[in-house]
Short mmCIF file of C-alpha atoms in Angstrom, two decimals:
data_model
loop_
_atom_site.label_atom_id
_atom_site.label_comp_id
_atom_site.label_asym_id
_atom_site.label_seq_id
_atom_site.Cartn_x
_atom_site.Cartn_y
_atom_site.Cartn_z
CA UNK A 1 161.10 250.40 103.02
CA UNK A 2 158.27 251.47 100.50
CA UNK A 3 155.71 248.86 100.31
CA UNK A 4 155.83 247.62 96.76
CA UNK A 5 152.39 246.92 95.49
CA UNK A 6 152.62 244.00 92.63
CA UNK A 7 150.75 245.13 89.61
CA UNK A 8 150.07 243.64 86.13
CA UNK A 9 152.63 244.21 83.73
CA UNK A 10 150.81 247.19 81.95
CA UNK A 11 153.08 248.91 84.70
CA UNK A 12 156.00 248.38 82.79
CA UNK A 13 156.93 251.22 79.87
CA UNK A 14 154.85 249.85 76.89
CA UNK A 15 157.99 248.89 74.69
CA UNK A 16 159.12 247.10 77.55
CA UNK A 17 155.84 245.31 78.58
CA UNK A 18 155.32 244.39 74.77
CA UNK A 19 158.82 242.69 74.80
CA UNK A 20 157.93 239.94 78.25
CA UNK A 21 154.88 239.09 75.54
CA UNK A 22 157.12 238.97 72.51
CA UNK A 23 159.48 236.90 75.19
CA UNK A 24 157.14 234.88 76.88
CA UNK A 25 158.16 236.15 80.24
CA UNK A 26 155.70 236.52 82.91
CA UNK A 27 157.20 238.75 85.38
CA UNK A 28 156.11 240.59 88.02
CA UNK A 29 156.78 244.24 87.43
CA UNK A 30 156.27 246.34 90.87
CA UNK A 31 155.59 249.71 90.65
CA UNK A 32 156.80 252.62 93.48
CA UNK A 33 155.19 255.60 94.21
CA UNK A 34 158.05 257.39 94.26
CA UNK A 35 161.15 257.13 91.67
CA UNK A 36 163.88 254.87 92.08
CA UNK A 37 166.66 256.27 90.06
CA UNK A 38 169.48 254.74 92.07
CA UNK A 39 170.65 251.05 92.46
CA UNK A 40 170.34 252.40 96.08
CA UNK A 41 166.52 253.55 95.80
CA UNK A 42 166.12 250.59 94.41
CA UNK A 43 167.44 248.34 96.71
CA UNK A 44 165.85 250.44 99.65
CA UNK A 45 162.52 250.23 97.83
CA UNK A 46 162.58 246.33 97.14
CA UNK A 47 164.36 245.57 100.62
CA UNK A 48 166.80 243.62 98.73
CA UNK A 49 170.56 243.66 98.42
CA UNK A 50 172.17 246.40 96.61
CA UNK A 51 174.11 243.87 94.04
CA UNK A 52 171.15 242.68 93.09
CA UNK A 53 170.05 245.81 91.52
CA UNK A 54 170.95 245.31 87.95
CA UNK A 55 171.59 248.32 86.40
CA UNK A 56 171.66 248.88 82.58
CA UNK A 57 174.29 251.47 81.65
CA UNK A 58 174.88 252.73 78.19
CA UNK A 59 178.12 253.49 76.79
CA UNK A 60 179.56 254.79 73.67
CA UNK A 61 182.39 253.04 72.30
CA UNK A 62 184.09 254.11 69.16
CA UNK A 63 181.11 255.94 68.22
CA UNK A 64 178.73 252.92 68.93
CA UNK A 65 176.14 252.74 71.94
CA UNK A 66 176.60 249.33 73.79
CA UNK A 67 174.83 248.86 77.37
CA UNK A 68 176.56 246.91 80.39
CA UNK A 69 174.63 244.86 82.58
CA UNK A 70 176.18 245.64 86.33
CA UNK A 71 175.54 245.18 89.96
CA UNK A 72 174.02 247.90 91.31
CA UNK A 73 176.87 247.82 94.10
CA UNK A 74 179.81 247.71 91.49
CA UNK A 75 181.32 250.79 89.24
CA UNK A 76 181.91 249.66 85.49
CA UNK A 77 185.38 250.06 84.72
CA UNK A 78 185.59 251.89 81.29
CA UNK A 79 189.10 250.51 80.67
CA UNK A 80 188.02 246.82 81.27
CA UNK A 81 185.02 247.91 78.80
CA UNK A 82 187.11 249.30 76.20
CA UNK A 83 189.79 246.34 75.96
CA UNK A 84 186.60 243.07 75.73
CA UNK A 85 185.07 245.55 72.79
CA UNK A 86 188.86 246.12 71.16
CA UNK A 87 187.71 250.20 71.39
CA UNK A 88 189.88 252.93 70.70
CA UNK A 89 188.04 255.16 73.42
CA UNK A 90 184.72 254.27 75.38
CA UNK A 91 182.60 257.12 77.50
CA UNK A 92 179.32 256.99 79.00
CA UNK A 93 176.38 257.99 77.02
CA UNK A 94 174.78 261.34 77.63
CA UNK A 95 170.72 261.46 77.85
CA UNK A 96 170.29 261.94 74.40
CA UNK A 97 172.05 258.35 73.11
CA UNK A 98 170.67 256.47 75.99
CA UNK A 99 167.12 257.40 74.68
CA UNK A 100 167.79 257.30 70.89
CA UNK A 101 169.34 253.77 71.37
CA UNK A 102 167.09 252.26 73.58
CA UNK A 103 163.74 254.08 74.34
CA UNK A 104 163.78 254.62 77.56
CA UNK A 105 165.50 257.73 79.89
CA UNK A 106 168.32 256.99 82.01
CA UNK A 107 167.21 255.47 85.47
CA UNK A 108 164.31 253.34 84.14
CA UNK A 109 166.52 251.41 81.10
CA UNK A 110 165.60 247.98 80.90
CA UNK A 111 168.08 244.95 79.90
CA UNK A 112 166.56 243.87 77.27
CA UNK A 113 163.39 245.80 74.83
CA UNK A 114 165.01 248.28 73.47
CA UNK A 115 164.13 250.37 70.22
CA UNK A 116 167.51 249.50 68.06
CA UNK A 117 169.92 246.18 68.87
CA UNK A 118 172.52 247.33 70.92
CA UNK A 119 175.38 245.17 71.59
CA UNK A 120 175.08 243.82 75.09
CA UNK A 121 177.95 243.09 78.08
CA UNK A 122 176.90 241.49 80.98
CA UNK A 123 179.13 241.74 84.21
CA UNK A 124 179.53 238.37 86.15
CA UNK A 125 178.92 239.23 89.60
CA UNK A 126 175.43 238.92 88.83
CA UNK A 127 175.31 235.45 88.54
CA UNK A 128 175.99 235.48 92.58
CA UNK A 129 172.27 235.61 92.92
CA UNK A 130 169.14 233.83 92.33
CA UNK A 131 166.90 236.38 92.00
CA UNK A 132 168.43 240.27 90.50
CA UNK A 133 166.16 243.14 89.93
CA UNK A 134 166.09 245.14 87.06
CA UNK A 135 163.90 248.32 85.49
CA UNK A 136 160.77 248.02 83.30
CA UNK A 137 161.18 250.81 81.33
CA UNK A 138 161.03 253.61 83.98
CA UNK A 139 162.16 255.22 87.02
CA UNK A 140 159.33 253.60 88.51
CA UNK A 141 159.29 249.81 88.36
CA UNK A 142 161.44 246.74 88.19
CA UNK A 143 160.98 243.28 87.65
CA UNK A 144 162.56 240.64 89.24
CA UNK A 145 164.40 237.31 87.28
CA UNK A 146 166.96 234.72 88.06
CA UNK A 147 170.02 236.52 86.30
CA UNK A 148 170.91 233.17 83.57
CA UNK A 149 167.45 234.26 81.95
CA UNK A 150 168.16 237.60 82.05
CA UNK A 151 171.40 237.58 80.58
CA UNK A 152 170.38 235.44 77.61
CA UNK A 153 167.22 237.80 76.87
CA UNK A 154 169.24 240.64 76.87
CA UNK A 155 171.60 238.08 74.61
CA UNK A 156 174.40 239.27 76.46
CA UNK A 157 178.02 238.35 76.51
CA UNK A 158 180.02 237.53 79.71
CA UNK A 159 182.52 239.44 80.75
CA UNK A 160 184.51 240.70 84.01
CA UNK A 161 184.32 244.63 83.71
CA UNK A 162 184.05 245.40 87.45
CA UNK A 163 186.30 248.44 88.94
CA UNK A 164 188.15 246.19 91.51
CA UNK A 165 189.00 248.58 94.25
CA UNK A 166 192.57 248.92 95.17
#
C-alpha cells in the first residue's frame, strides 16, 4: 500500500477544489505519487475496499453526456442505463466528451464540479458504506465522504444500474 500523505485541498484539480468552497465541504483530498487510474489502484492505494471506490463514468445517451456514479467493484450495465433515461441508444463517452462535459480526463473525474450540468445517476450499492472514495479532479487524488452527501452534491438520482452477473 502507498502511503497516502493528506494534503490541503489545493491538491485537488482547481475546478474541483473551487467547487468543496463553493460547497462548503471540507474534505480531505490525498494525493499519490503515482496515478491511480483504476478503482483497483485506487483501492490498493487507499487500503480500502474496492466498492468503495466511486467511480464517475460518462456516458452518451441519445446524443447527451450523463455520468454514473458506480462502485468501483461493479460494471454499469448500459441496458439498465438506457431504460431509467428512456434512451434510444446509450455508449460510453470517448476522451474527448468526458473532457468537454466535465473538465477533467478520464481517471481523475470527480462526482460533482464539473464545467457544464450533466445529468447525474447514482448506483445504489454505494450507500453500503459509510465512507466511499472518489477523485478530485485527477488521476492523482481522491477525497473521501459518506456517500448520502455525495450523492446529493453531485444532485444525483437513484437508481439500480449494476451488471448483475449471471
Amino acid at each position: 500500500m502507498v502511503d497516502p500523505t493528506p494534503t490541503p485541498d489545493t491538491a485537488a484539480h482547481p475546478r474541483f477544489a473551487d467547487a468543496l468552497r463553493e460547497l462548503g465541504l471540507d474534505v480531505e483530498v490525498r494525493r499519490f505519487p503515482d496515478a491511480t487510474r483504476t478503482a483497483a489502484e485506487a483501492a490498493a492505494a487507499i487500503g480500502c475496499e474496492l466498492s468503495q471506490i466511486v467511480k464517475s463514468l460518462v456516458f452518451e445517451a441519445d446524443g447527451q453526456p450523463v455520468v454514473v456514479l458506480m462502485d468501483g467493484a461493479s460494471r454499469v450495465d448500459v441496458e439498465l442505463v438506457r431504460h431509467e433515461l428512456g434512451a434510444g441508444s446509450v455508449r460510453r463517452a470517448n476522451a474527448a466528451l468526458v473532457r468537454e462535459t466535465t473538465g477533467y480526463a478520464i481517471g481523475g473525474v470527480p462526482p460533482f464540479g464539473h464545467r457544464t450540468r450533466t445529468r447525474v445517476l447514482a448506483d445504489r450499492r454505494l450507500l453500503e458504506h459509510q465512507t466511499v472514495w472518489a477523485a478530485a479532479g485527477t488521476p492523482h487524488t481522491v477525497f473521501p465522504l459518506d456517500p448520502k452527501t455525495l450523492i446529493a452534491h453531485a444532485d444525483g438520482t437513484l437508481v439500480d444500474v449494476r451488471e448483475r452477473s449471471a
